[in-house]
Short mmCIF file of C-alpha atoms and ligand atoms in Angstrom, two decimals:
data_model
loop_
_atom_site.label_atom_id
_atom_site.label_comp_id
_atom_site.label_asym_id
_atom_site.label_seq_id
_atom_site.Cartn_x
_atom_site.Cartn_y
_atom_site.Cartn_z
CA UNK G 1 -0.02 0.15 -0.08
CA UNK G 2 3.04 2.14 0.47
CA UNK G 3 2.06 5.60 2.06
CA UNK G 4 -1.42 5.91 2.88
CA UNK G 5 -3.58 8.98 2.30
CA UNK G 6 -5.90 10.58 5.31
CA UNK G 7 -8.82 9.01 3.83
CA UNK G 8 -7.31 5.45 3.55
CA UNK G 9 -6.27 6.15 7.28
CA UNK G 10 -9.88 7.30 8.16
CA UNK G 11 -11.10 4.23 6.61
CA UNK G 12 -8.78 1.92 8.43
CA UNK G 13 -10.20 3.20 11.75
CA UNK G 14 -13.94 2.18 10.66
CA UNK G 15 -13.64 -1.13 12.28
CA UNK G 16 -14.95 -3.24 15.45
CA UNK G 17 -12.27 -1.63 17.80
CA UNK G 18 -13.81 -1.53 21.33
CA UNK G 19 -13.23 2.03 22.51
CA UNK G 20 -14.86 3.50 25.56
CA UNK G 21 -15.61 7.25 26.31
CA UNK G 22 -17.44 8.75 28.91
CA UNK G 23 -19.57 5.84 29.60
CA UNK G 24 -20.30 4.84 26.41
CA UNK G 25 -18.80 2.44 23.55
CA UNK G 26 -17.92 4.52 20.76
CA UNK G 27 -19.19 3.22 17.40
CA UNK G 28 -16.94 5.07 15.11
CA UNK G 29 -14.03 7.10 16.15
CA UNK G 30 -14.06 8.89 12.78
CA UNK G 31 -17.72 10.40 13.54
CA UNK G 32 -17.83 10.58 17.22
CA UNK G 33 -18.42 14.29 17.99
CA UNK G 34 -15.53 14.34 20.54
CA UNK G 35 -12.89 12.06 18.63
CA UNK G 36 -13.82 13.14 14.93
CA UNK G 37 -12.02 16.31 14.77
CA UNK G 38 -8.50 14.72 16.13
CA UNK G 39 -9.30 11.89 13.26
CA UNK G 40 -9.30 14.34 11.02
CA UNK G 41 -6.32 16.23 12.26
CA UNK G 42 -4.36 12.86 12.21
CA UNK G 43 -5.84 12.25 8.49
CA UNK G 44 -4.04 15.56 7.41
CA UNK G 45 -0.68 14.36 8.68
CA UNK G 46 -1.06 11.34 6.38
CA UNK G 47 -2.28 13.53 3.72
CA UNK G 48 1.13 15.49 3.77
CA UNK G 49 3.02 12.32 2.46
CA UNK G 50 1.04 12.88 -0.60
CA UNK G 51 1.42 16.82 -1.00
CA UNK G 52 4.00 17.28 -4.11
CA UNK G 53 5.50 19.87 -2.19
CA UNK G 54 6.49 17.11 0.67
CA UNK G 55 6.26 13.99 -0.82
CA UNK G 56 9.87 13.30 -1.77
CA UNK G 57 10.89 14.68 1.56
CA UNK G 58 8.92 12.11 3.58
CA UNK G 59 9.19 8.91 1.90
CA UNK G 60 12.31 6.37 0.98
CA UNK G 61 12.34 3.48 -0.95
CA UNK G 62 10.96 0.22 0.70
CA UNK G 63 13.91 -2.23 1.12
CA UNK G 64 11.12 -5.11 0.10
CA UNK G 65 8.76 -3.53 -2.21
CA UNK G 66 10.79 -0.97 -3.66
CA UNK G 67 7.44 1.52 -3.01
CA UNK G 68 7.85 4.94 -1.24
CA UNK G 69 7.11 4.37 2.29
CA UNK G 70 7.39 6.50 5.45
CA UNK G 71 10.82 7.81 6.39
CA UNK G 72 10.25 7.09 9.89
CA UNK G 73 10.71 3.74 9.26
CA UNK G 74 14.02 4.10 7.88
CA UNK G 75 16.98 2.38 9.74
CA UNK G 76 19.31 5.48 9.32
CA UNK G 77 23.12 4.28 8.33
CA UNK G 78 24.44 7.90 8.03
CA UNK G 79 24.44 11.37 9.63
CA UNK G 80 22.84 12.44 6.10
CA UNK G 81 20.00 9.77 6.92
CA UNK G 82 19.51 11.28 10.13
CA UNK G 83 19.25 14.81 8.69
CA UNK G 84 16.69 13.39 6.06
CA UNK G 85 14.47 12.02 8.74
CA UNK G 86 14.65 15.34 10.51
CA UNK G 87 13.52 16.90 7.70
CA UNK G 88 10.25 14.75 7.61
CA UNK G 89 9.55 15.15 10.83
CA UNK G 90 10.02 18.74 10.93
CA UNK G 91 7.30 18.66 8.07
CA UNK G 92 4.76 17.05 10.41
CA UNK G 93 5.67 18.82 13.46
CA UNK G 94 5.36 22.35 12.18
CA UNK G 95 1.92 21.26 10.43
CA UNK G 96 0.63 20.67 13.88
CA UNK G 97 2.46 23.37 15.45
CA UNK G 98 4.10 20.97 17.71
CA UNK G 99 0.78 20.54 19.65
CA UNK G 100 0.86 16.52 18.86
CA UNK G 101 3.50 14.71 20.70
CA UNK G 102 2.25 11.47 19.07
CA UNK G 103 2.12 11.88 15.50
CA UNK G 104 2.39 8.23 13.98
CA UNK G 105 6.20 9.06 13.33
CA UNK G 106 7.08 8.85 17.16
CA UNK G 107 6.13 4.88 17.67
CA UNK G 108 7.13 4.44 14.30
CA UNK G 109 10.75 5.09 15.20
CA UNK G 110 10.60 3.60 18.28
CA UNK G 111 9.52 0.54 16.63
CA UNK G 112 12.36 0.90 13.98
CA UNK G 113 14.99 1.37 16.91
CA UNK G 114 13.87 -2.20 18.46
CA UNK G 115 14.15 -3.44 15.06
CA UNK G 116 17.72 -2.30 14.79
CA UNK G 117 18.47 -4.52 17.79
CA UNK G 118 16.41 -7.37 16.53
CA UNK G 119 19.57 -9.48 16.83
CA UNK G 120 19.45 -9.25 20.83
CA UNK G 121 15.84 -10.38 20.61
CA UNK G 122 16.82 -13.57 18.40
CA UNK G 123 19.81 -14.35 20.32
CA UNK G 124 18.48 -17.23 21.90
CA UNK G 125 15.22 -18.03 20.08
CA UNK G 126 16.09 -16.62 16.35
CA UNK G 127 12.31 -16.73 15.80
CA UNK G 128 11.63 -13.43 18.12
CA UNK G 129 14.35 -11.68 16.11
CA UNK G 130 12.61 -12.68 13.03
CA UNK G 131 9.25 -11.67 14.27
CA UNK G 132 10.43 -8.25 14.87
CA UNK G 133 11.70 -7.84 11.56
CA UNK G 134 8.74 -9.06 9.94
CA UNK G 135 6.30 -6.95 11.88
CA UNK G 136 8.64 -3.83 11.18
CA UNK G 137 8.31 -4.79 7.33
CA UNK G 138 4.56 -4.94 7.91
CA UNK G 139 3.56 -1.96 9.43
CA UNK G 140 5.93 0.04 7.07
CA UNK G 141 4.38 -1.63 4.05
CA UNK G 142 0.96 -0.80 5.10
CA UNK G 143 1.92 2.65 6.73
CA UNK G 144 -0.05 1.81 9.96
CA UNK G 145 -0.47 3.98 13.14
CA UNK G 146 0.39 2.53 16.51
CA UNK G 147 -0.02 3.64 19.68
CA UNK G 148 2.15 2.01 22.77
CA UNK G 149 1.85 1.04 26.48
CA UNK G 150 4.81 0.29 28.60
CA UNK G 151 3.57 0.67 32.08
CA UNK G 152 1.38 -1.49 34.75
CA UNK G 153 -1.85 0.01 36.06
CA UNK G 154 -1.31 2.49 38.77
CA UNK G 155 -2.62 0.44 41.47
CA UNK G 156 -0.01 0.02 44.25
CA UNK G 157 3.23 0.73 43.47
CA UNK G 158 4.49 -0.07 46.97
CA UNK G 159 4.23 -3.89 46.11
CA UNK G 160 5.54 -6.29 43.26
CA UNK G 161 3.48 -6.71 40.50
CA UNK G 162 2.94 -10.36 41.41
CA UNK G 163 1.77 -9.28 44.88
CA UNK G 164 -1.08 -6.84 44.05
CA UNK G 165 -4.67 -8.09 44.99
CA UNK G 166 -5.30 -9.88 41.90
CA UNK G 167 -2.59 -11.78 39.84
CA UNK G 168 -3.95 -10.12 36.54
CA UNK G 169 -3.97 -6.52 37.29
CA UNK G 170 -0.62 -6.19 35.47
CA UNK G 171 -1.06 -7.72 32.03
CA UNK G 172 -0.19 -11.41 32.49
CA UNK G 173 -0.04 -14.75 30.60
CA UNK G 174 -3.10 -16.83 30.88
CA UNK G 175 -2.50 -19.83 28.93
CA UNK G 176 -0.56 -20.73 25.50
CA UNK G 177 -2.09 -22.51 22.37
CA UNK G 178 -0.63 -23.36 19.12
CA UNK G 179 -1.89 -20.12 17.86
CA UNK G 180 -0.42 -17.90 20.64
CA UNK G 181 -0.33 -16.57 23.92
CA UNK G 182 -3.65 -15.60 25.86
CA UNK G 183 -3.28 -12.67 27.90
CA UNK G 184 -5.09 -10.97 30.73
CA UNK G 185 -4.77 -7.58 32.64
CA UNK G 186 -3.96 -4.08 31.55
CA UNK G 187 -1.37 -1.73 30.37
CA UNK G 188 -0.99 2.02 30.83
CA UNK G 189 -0.71 4.72 28.86
CA UNK G 190 -1.64 4.46 25.66
CA UNK G 191 -2.05 8.06 24.00
CA UNK G 192 -3.47 7.93 20.63
CA UNK G 193 -5.32 4.63 21.27
CA UNK G 194 -8.65 5.43 19.62
CA UNK G 195 -6.75 6.31 16.44
CA UNK G 196 -4.11 3.43 16.23
CA UNK G 197 -4.19 0.60 14.08
CA UNK G 198 -1.88 -1.26 16.26
CA UNK G 199 -1.04 -1.54 20.19
CA UNK G 200 2.76 -2.11 20.70
CA UNK G 201 3.75 -3.53 24.05
CA UNK G 202 7.42 -3.71 24.14
CA UNK G 203 8.73 -5.31 27.28
CA UNK G 204 10.29 -2.30 29.05
CA UNK G 205 10.05 -2.88 32.93
CA UNK G 206 12.28 -4.58 35.17
CA UNK G 207 11.62 -8.11 36.65
CA UNK G 208 13.29 -10.36 38.71
CA UNK G 209 15.38 -12.84 36.63
CA UNK G 210 15.06 -15.97 39.46
CA UNK G 211 11.26 -15.64 39.66
CA UNK G 212 8.91 -17.97 38.21
CA UNK G 213 6.17 -15.76 39.26
CA UNK G 214 7.44 -13.10 37.16
CA UNK G 215 7.89 -15.06 34.40
CA UNK G 216 3.85 -14.70 33.91
CA UNK G 217 4.60 -10.93 33.06
CA UNK G 218 7.39 -11.56 30.86
CA UNK G 219 5.98 -10.80 27.24
CA UNK G 220 6.66 -8.32 24.53
CA UNK G 221 4.19 -8.25 21.53
CA UNK G 222 2.29 -6.10 19.22
CA UNK G 223 -1.32 -6.66 18.33
CA UNK G 224 -4.02 -4.81 15.93
CA UNK G 225 -6.10 -2.21 17.82
CA UNK G 226 -9.15 -4.29 17.00
CA UNK G 227 -7.96 -7.59 18.59
CA UNK G 228 -11.01 -9.39 20.41
CA UNK G 229 -11.19 -8.83 23.92
CA UNK G 230 -9.00 -5.68 23.68
CA UNK G 231 -10.72 -2.64 25.14
CA UNK G 232 -9.49 1.06 25.37
CA UNK G 233 -11.04 2.96 28.21
CA UNK G 234 -10.35 6.76 27.65
CA UNK G 235 -9.85 9.43 29.82
CA UNK G 236 -12.66 12.52 29.27
CA UNK G 237 -12.34 14.16 26.09
CA UNK G 238 -10.68 17.54 25.97
CA UNK G 239 -12.67 18.29 22.73
CA UNK G 240 -16.00 19.49 24.25
CA UNK G 241 -17.17 20.01 20.64
CA UNK G 242 -17.08 23.79 21.09
CA UNK G 243 -16.12 26.55 18.23
CA UNK G 244 -12.08 26.49 17.09
CA UNK G 245 -12.21 30.38 17.97
CA UNK G 246 -13.21 29.54 21.42
CA UNK G 247 -10.65 26.26 21.92
CA UNK G 248 -8.24 26.52 18.96
CA UNK G 249 -5.91 23.73 20.42
CA UNK G 250 -8.42 21.60 22.37
CA UNK G 251 -10.90 21.51 19.11
CA UNK G 252 -8.04 20.20 16.95
CA UNK G 253 -5.05 18.19 18.84
CA UNK G 254 -6.55 16.37 21.58
CA UNK G 255 -4.61 13.29 21.14
CA UNK G 256 -6.43 11.13 23.60
CA UNK G 257 -4.87 8.87 26.43
CA UNK G 258 -6.38 5.41 27.43
CA UNK G 259 -5.85 2.37 29.56
CA UNK G 260 -5.56 -0.71 27.49
CA UNK G 261 -7.49 -4.03 29.18
CA UNK G 262 -6.80 -7.11 27.85
CA UNK G 263 -9.87 -9.64 28.34
CA UNK G 264 -8.30 -13.08 27.51
CA UNK G 265 -6.70 -11.67 24.34
CA UNK G 266 -4.74 -13.87 22.14
CA UNK G 267 -1.30 -12.63 20.98
CA UNK G 268 -0.43 -14.76 17.81
CA UNK G 269 2.97 -16.22 18.11
CA UNK G 270 4.17 -14.22 14.95
CA UNK G 271 3.51 -10.92 17.14
CA UNK G 272 5.56 -12.21 19.99
CA UNK G 273 9.21 -10.29 20.30
CA UNK G 274 10.03 -11.94 23.95
CA UNK G 275 8.20 -14.72 25.70
CA UNK G 276 9.37 -15.34 29.34
CA UNK G 277 12.97 -14.78 28.86
CA UNK G 278 13.47 -12.44 31.97
CA UNK G 279 17.24 -12.11 31.10
CA UNK G 280 16.47 -10.45 27.94
CA UNK G 281 13.56 -8.42 29.49
CA UNK G 282 16.03 -6.98 31.74
CA UNK G 283 18.88 -6.52 29.41
CA UNK G 284 16.65 -5.01 26.74
CA UNK G 285 16.35 -2.28 29.45
CA UNK G 286 19.51 -0.95 29.26
CA UNK G 287 20.66 -2.48 25.95
CA UNK G 288 17.92 -0.97 23.59
CA UNK G 289 17.95 2.56 23.68
CA UNK G 290 15.17 3.51 21.32
CA UNK G 291 15.12 6.90 23.14
CA UNK G 292 18.37 7.73 21.21
CA UNK G 293 16.24 7.47 18.06
CA UNK G 294 12.78 8.92 18.78
CA UNK G 295 14.28 11.60 20.94
CA UNK G 296 14.86 13.33 17.42
CA UNK G 297 11.04 13.53 17.02
CA UNK G 298 10.74 14.88 20.51
CA UNK G 299 13.15 17.55 19.61
CA UNK G 300 11.77 18.68 16.37
CA UNK G 301 8.29 18.56 17.93
CA UNK G 302 9.63 20.80 21.02
CA UNK G 303 11.15 23.25 18.42
CA UNK G 304 7.86 23.48 16.44
CA UNK G 305 6.14 24.08 19.63
CA UNK G 306 8.08 26.78 21.10
CA UNK G 307 8.25 28.50 17.74
CA UNK G 308 4.54 28.43 18.17
CA UNK G 309 4.54 29.63 21.74
CA UNK G 310 7.25 32.19 21.05
CA UNK G 311 4.81 33.86 18.44
CA UNK G 312 2.06 33.82 20.81
CA UNK G 313 3.59 35.41 23.60
CA UNK G 314 5.26 38.30 21.39
CA UNK G 315 2.12 38.70 19.56
CA UNK G 316 0.37 39.40 23.13
CA UNK G 317 3.16 41.57 24.46
CA UNK G 318 3.15 43.57 21.18
CA UNK G 319 -0.64 43.21 21.22
CA UNK G 320 -0.98 44.96 24.53
CA UNK G 321 2.03 47.38 24.46
CA UNK G 322 4.13 45.79 27.05
CA UNK G 323 6.88 44.54 24.78
CA UNK G 324 8.70 47.82 25.63
CA UNK G 325 9.29 46.98 28.98
CA UNK G 326 12.83 45.52 29.61
CA UNK G 327 11.42 42.60 31.95
CA UNK G 328 9.10 41.70 29.53
CA UNK G 329 11.69 41.47 26.66
CA UNK G 330 14.00 39.39 29.18
CA UNK G 331 11.26 36.86 29.86
CA UNK G 332 10.43 36.35 26.07
CA UNK G 333 14.42 36.22 25.63
CA UNK G 334 14.14 33.22 28.11
CA UNK G 335 11.72 31.45 25.92
CA UNK G 336 14.09 31.99 22.98
CA UNK G 337 17.00 30.45 24.81
CA UNK G 338 14.95 27.39 25.80
CA UNK G 339 14.32 26.95 22.24
CA UNK G 340 17.75 27.16 20.96
CA UNK G 341 19.02 25.02 23.77
CA UNK G 342 16.75 22.27 22.44
CA UNK G 343 18.00 22.87 19.07
CA UNK G 344 21.58 22.49 20.25
CA UNK G 345 20.69 19.42 22.20
CA UNK G 346 19.37 17.87 18.80
CA UNK G 347 22.16 19.04 16.68
CA UNK G 348 24.92 17.69 19.07
CA UNK G 349 23.10 14.33 19.38
CA UNK G 350 23.02 14.11 15.70
CA UNK G 351 26.66 15.40 15.13
CA UNK G 352 27.84 13.03 17.50
CA UNK G 353 26.14 10.16 16.25
CA UNK G 354 27.76 6.81 15.57
CA UNK G 355 27.45 3.08 15.88
CA UNK G 356 26.23 1.45 18.93
CA UNK G 357 27.07 -1.92 20.43
CA UNK G 358 25.78 -3.32 23.58
CA UNK G 359 28.18 -6.05 24.95
CA UNK G 360 28.47 -8.64 22.12
CA UNK G 361 25.53 -7.15 20.02
CA UNK G 362 25.80 -4.45 17.45
CA UNK G 363 22.84 -2.48 16.94
CA UNK G 364 22.11 -1.84 13.09
CA UNK G 365 22.50 1.78 11.50
CA UNK G 366 23.64 4.70 13.25
CA UNK G 367 22.31 6.16 16.53
CA UNK G 368 22.34 9.90 17.83
CA UNK G 369 24.52 10.33 20.55
CA UNK G 370 23.04 9.63 24.28
CA UNK G 371 24.56 12.43 26.13
CA UNK G 372 22.74 15.14 24.74
CA UNK G 373 19.36 13.25 24.85
CA UNK G 374 19.56 12.40 28.59
CA UNK G 375 20.48 15.97 29.55
CA UNK G 376 17.47 17.25 27.28
CA UNK G 377 15.08 14.52 28.71
CA UNK G 378 15.98 15.43 32.36
CA UNK G 379 15.99 19.27 31.98
CA UNK G 380 13.00 19.94 29.62
CA UNK G 381 9.93 19.01 31.75
CA UNK G 382 11.37 22.08 34.18
CA UNK G 383 12.19 24.16 31.53
CA UNK G 384 8.35 23.80 30.08
CA UNK G 385 6.90 24.38 33.62
CA UNK G 386 9.06 27.85 33.23
CA UNK G 387 7.45 28.61 29.84
CA UNK G 388 4.07 28.16 31.20
CA UNK G 389 4.69 30.53 33.96
CA UNK G 390 6.13 33.20 31.59
CA UNK G 391 2.99 32.98 29.67
CA UNK G 392 1.05 33.61 32.64
CA UNK G 393 3.27 36.31 33.94
CA UNK G 394 2.85 38.34 30.53
CA UNK G 395 -0.66 37.36 29.44
CA UNK G 396 -1.95 37.81 32.96
CA UNK G 397 -5.45 39.04 33.63
CA UNK G 398 -5.98 39.21 29.81
CA UNK G 399 -6.29 35.25 29.89
CA UNK G 400 -9.61 35.77 31.74
CA UNK G 401 -10.88 38.57 29.38
CA UNK G 402 -11.79 36.07 26.80
CA UNK G 403 -15.39 36.23 25.94
CA UNK G 404 -16.50 33.60 23.45
CA UNK G 405 -17.10 33.84 19.94
CA UNK G 406 -20.86 34.09 20.53
CA UNK G 407 -20.15 37.15 22.51
CA UNK G 408 -17.91 38.77 20.04
CA UNK G 409 -20.43 38.06 17.56
CA UNK G 410 -23.22 38.95 19.49
CA UNK G 411 -25.36 42.06 20.83
CA UNK G 412 -22.16 43.13 22.78
CA UNK G 413 -20.19 43.30 19.77
CA UNK G 414 -19.60 47.07 19.70
CA UNK G 415 -18.62 47.44 23.57
CA UNK G 416 -16.54 44.22 23.34
CA UNK G 417 -14.75 46.09 20.11
CA UNK G 418 -14.09 49.08 22.45
CA UNK G 419 -12.63 47.47 25.59
CA UNK G 420 -11.29 44.22 24.24
CA UNK G 421 -9.10 46.16 21.50
CA UNK G 422 -5.31 45.93 22.20
CA UNK G 423 -2.60 48.58 21.06
CA UNK G 424 -2.13 47.02 17.89
CA UNK G 425 -4.87 44.43 17.48
CA UNK G 426 -8.86 44.65 17.10
CA UNK G 427 -10.53 43.06 19.90
CA UNK G 428 -11.80 39.91 17.87
CA UNK G 429 -7.69 38.96 16.94
CA UNK G 430 -6.74 40.19 20.67
CA UNK G 431 -9.47 37.66 22.05
CA UNK G 432 -8.36 34.99 19.55
CA UNK G 433 -4.85 35.37 20.68
CA UNK G 434 -5.52 35.29 24.45
CA UNK G 435 -8.01 32.34 23.90
CA UNK G 436 -4.91 30.59 22.20
CA UNK G 437 -2.60 31.43 24.99
CA UNK G 438 -5.26 29.98 27.68
CA UNK G 439 -5.94 27.01 25.75
CA UNK G 440 -1.96 26.39 25.81
CA UNK G 441 -1.70 26.95 29.41
CA UNK G 442 -5.10 26.91 31.27
CA UNK G 443 -7.71 24.43 29.74
CA UNK G 444 -7.68 20.74 30.47
CA UNK G 445 -5.92 20.70 26.88
CA UNK G 446 -3.22 22.92 28.47
CA UNK G 447 -2.89 21.06 31.67
CA UNK G 448 -2.62 17.61 29.78
CA UNK G 449 0.08 19.36 27.83
CA UNK G 450 2.24 20.31 30.71
CA UNK G 451 1.44 16.55 32.40
CA UNK G 452 2.69 15.21 28.83
CA UNK G 453 5.85 17.04 28.88
CA UNK G 454 6.59 16.10 32.50
CA UNK G 455 6.01 12.42 32.10
CA UNK G 456 5.45 11.09 28.48
CA UNK G 457 9.01 10.00 28.52
CA UNK G 458 9.08 8.37 32.18
CA UNK G 459 9.39 9.92 35.66
CA UNK G 460 12.03 12.61 35.64
CA UNK G 461 12.73 11.79 39.43
CA UNK G 462 13.67 8.25 38.65
CA UNK G 463 15.29 9.19 35.16
CA UNK G 464 17.79 11.51 37.53
CA UNK G 465 18.36 8.84 39.92
CA UNK G 466 19.41 6.66 36.91
CA UNK G 467 21.31 9.53 35.68
CA UNK G 468 23.26 9.43 39.11
CA UNK G 469 23.78 5.80 39.15
CA UNK G 470 25.01 5.48 35.67
CA UNK G 471 27.17 8.70 35.50
CA UNK G 472 31.00 8.20 35.03
CA UNK G 473 32.22 10.91 37.82
CA UNK G 474 35.97 10.06 37.13
CA UNK G 475 36.56 13.53 35.58
CA UNK G 476 34.74 15.60 38.47
CA UNK G 477 36.67 13.61 40.90
CA UNK G 478 39.89 14.01 39.44
CA UNK G 479 39.47 17.73 38.74
CA UNK G 480 38.64 18.38 42.59
CA UNK G 481 41.28 16.09 43.56
CA UNK G 482 44.04 17.83 41.44
CA UNK G 483 42.69 21.12 42.53
CA UNK G 484 42.90 20.65 46.48
CA UNK G 485 46.39 18.80 45.52
CA UNK G 486 47.61 21.88 44.34
CA UNK G 487 46.84 23.76 47.04
CA UNK G 488 48.10 21.64 49.69
CA UNK G 489 51.58 21.49 48.00
CA UNK G 490 51.82 25.37 47.76
CA UNK G 491 53.54 27.15 50.63
CA UNK G 492 51.36 29.56 52.15
CA UNK G 493 52.22 33.38 51.81
CA UNK G 494 54.90 34.78 53.97
CA UNK G 495 55.88 31.46 55.26
C1 LIG F 1 -0.34 12.77 29.13
C2 LIG F 1 0.68 11.41 28.96
C3 LIG F 1 0.96 10.47 28.03
C4 LIG F 1 1.56 9.36 28.03
N1 LIG F 1 1.86 8.43 27.00
C5 LIG F 1 2.16 7.45 27.21
C6 LIG F 1 2.06 6.37 26.29
O1 LIG F 1 1.86 6.39 25.22
N2 LIG F 1 2.68 5.35 26.54
C7 LIG F 1 3.35 4.66 27.78
O2 LIG F 1 3.48 3.68 27.79
N3 LIG F 1 3.17 5.74 28.55
C8 LIG F 1 2.85 7.06 28.56
N4 LIG F 1 2.78 7.78 29.57
C9 LIG F 1 3.02 6.96 30.81
C10 LIG F 1 4.36 7.64 31.33
O3 LIG F 1 5.36 6.68 30.87
C11 LIG F 1 4.28 7.40 32.85
O4 LIG F 1 3.14 8.43 33.33
C12 LIG F 1 5.52 7.52 33.78
O5 LIG F 1 6.43 6.56 33.23
C13 LIG F 1 5.19 7.47 35.21
O6 LIG F 1 4.57 6.46 35.46
P1 LIG F 1 3.44 6.63 36.28
O7 LIG F 1 2.44 7.67 35.71
O8 LIG F 1 2.48 5.20 36.37
O9 LIG F 1 3.79 7.08 37.70
P2 LIG F 1 3.99 6.34 38.96
O10 LIG F 1 5.02 5.54 38.38
O11 LIG F 1 2.76 5.85 39.36
O12 LIG F 1 4.83 7.49 39.94
C14 LIG F 1 3.74 8.39 40.54
C15 LIG F 1 5.10 8.76 41.62
O13 LIG F 1 5.30 8.07 42.67
C16 LIG F 1 6.67 8.07 42.59
N5 LIG F 1 7.15 6.57 42.67
C17 LIG F 1 6.52 5.44 41.88
N6 LIG F 1 7.31 4.52 42.24
C18 LIG F 1 8.43 5.15 42.59
C19 LIG F 1 9.69 4.13 42.95
N7 LIG F 1 9.98 2.66 42.51
N8 LIG F 1 10.58 4.85 43.51
C20 LIG F 1 10.55 6.20 43.57
N9 LIG F 1 9.52 6.80 43.37
C21 LIG F 1 8.46 6.05 42.70
C22 LIG F 1 7.14 8.51 41.27
O14 LIG F 1 8.46 9.53 41.20
C23 LIG F 1 6.01 9.83 41.11
O15 LIG F 1 6.26 10.84 41.69
C24 LIG F 1 2.02 8.91 29.42
C25 LIG F 1 1.79 9.72 30.50
C26 LIG F 1 1.30 11.11 30.52
C27 LIG F 1 1.02 11.81 31.53
#
C-alpha cells in the first residue's frame, strides 16, 4: 500500500475496535463528536505524504517492495540519513505547531530502533528476532498508526506486580495455544489509542530474573487495535465540540490517552518478541536505547512548539503594548534560549551520532549520541513549566478577558470592540490570541500538555536517579582532587 492518504487512514479506523469514552462504547471514532476532529487532524498528517511539496522529503524506497514508504521507518545508516529523517519530522511537527506528541512517526521510530536491535531479541530464540523484523516490515508496508503502552496499572506501586490483590491487574499470561499466548490484565498509558491501528507493547519494565512468578508478566508483543477482547478506556475528551475560535487547540489536537484492558486476548505467536525470557527483558532495558532514536522526533516537536509559543507570547506583548518593558523582553528572551537550547541538544546528538553496540550485540545503522538526549530529557520538563509561568506572567488577567465567539459576534459586539481591543490588535484578534494562550496553558488541554511534557518519557525523578547511578564521575573527582592537591603543595604566603 506504501504511504496512505488521510482518507485511507480514516477508513482503517472504521472497524469493530472497542473504545470506551465517557460511559459509552464508541461506534465510530471517525464520526464521534468528541473524537472526529482529532481523527481528521491525523488524517491531514497522512495527507502530507501525498502533497507534492513534501512527498519526496517524507518517503524512502522500501527495501522489500521498492515502493515509497514513510521515512520514520528507515534505519538510518549515515548522518545524512538522520538529517533526512529530521526534515520529514519537521514537516509533520510544523504542520501541527508541535501540539501533537504522538504523530505516528514517534512510535514508528521507536519500533524501528527496536528492530535495529533484532539480533538481541533473536539471540536465544531466532524466531523472536525474525518476528520483530517481519512486524517492522508489515507496519512499514501498510503505513500503520501505532499506539504503545509500557506501564502497569497505577494500583499499588509499593508492592511487586505479582503481589497485587489480583494476579491479572498487571498484564499476565493466562495460557498458551498453538496459535499464540492468551493474556489478561491491563497496560497504561496508550496515547492515541482510539486512532491507532496497532498497539505496541514492548517489554520495558524490570523483572526478577530468578522468579517463576515474574515469568507470567514477561511478554513483549504487538497486536491490532481491534483484537478480540482488547478494550481502550479513554479519559474524558478535551474536545468538547466547541468552536475553534473558543478552543483552537483542544478542538484540533486532543490526541487522547487510554488504559488498554486485555480480556483474554490472543497474541499470535508471530507477534511475540519476547516470551518469558527474563534475562532478555532486563537486558533490553539498558541495551535497547530506543530513546536515542525517537528523541529526534521529540526535539523537532519541541522546536515547532516553542516557535509557536514564542509567536503567541510576542504577539500578546506587542498586542497590548508591554513589549517595550525590559523585564518582558528578558522573559521572552528566556523562551528563545530554551528553544535554542533544544536545537543545540538535537544538533549535538545528530553530530556525535555513531555505531552502537551493547556487549556482543551490534545495533544496526547509526545512533544519535546519548548524552545530549539524556540531558535534554531530564531538563526539558522543568523548562516547560517555566515557559507556562512566563506565558501566565505576561498575559496575566488577559487570560480571563476572553469572551466567547458568541459574545464577540453577538449583541455586545460594539462594546467588546472598544474594551477588548489591544494597542495594535482589534478586539476579535486580541481575544483570539488570548484564547489561544489560555488553551495552551490553562484549559484541560493545556494542563495535559504540561503533564505530557513531564511524564511522557518516564518519571524525571527516577530518570535522574538513574543518571546519578550510571554517570561516570571520574573527571569530576579528578578535577577536585588535583585542585586540592595543588593548594596542599603550595607554601602559604609569607611562610
Ligand atoms: C499525558 C501522558 C501521556 C503518556 N503517554 C504514554 C504512552 O503513550 N505510552 C506509555 O507507555 N506511557 C505513556 N505515559 C506514561 C508515562 O510513561 C508514565 O506516566 C510515567 O512513566 C510515570 O509512571 P506513572 O504515571 O505510572 O507514575 P508512577 O510510577 O505511579 O509514579 C507516581 C509517583 O510516585 C513516585 N514513584 C513511583 N514508584 C516509585 C519508585 N519505585 N521509586 C521512587 N518513586 C516512585 C514517582 O516518582 C511519582 O512521583 C504518558 C503519561 C502522560 C502523563
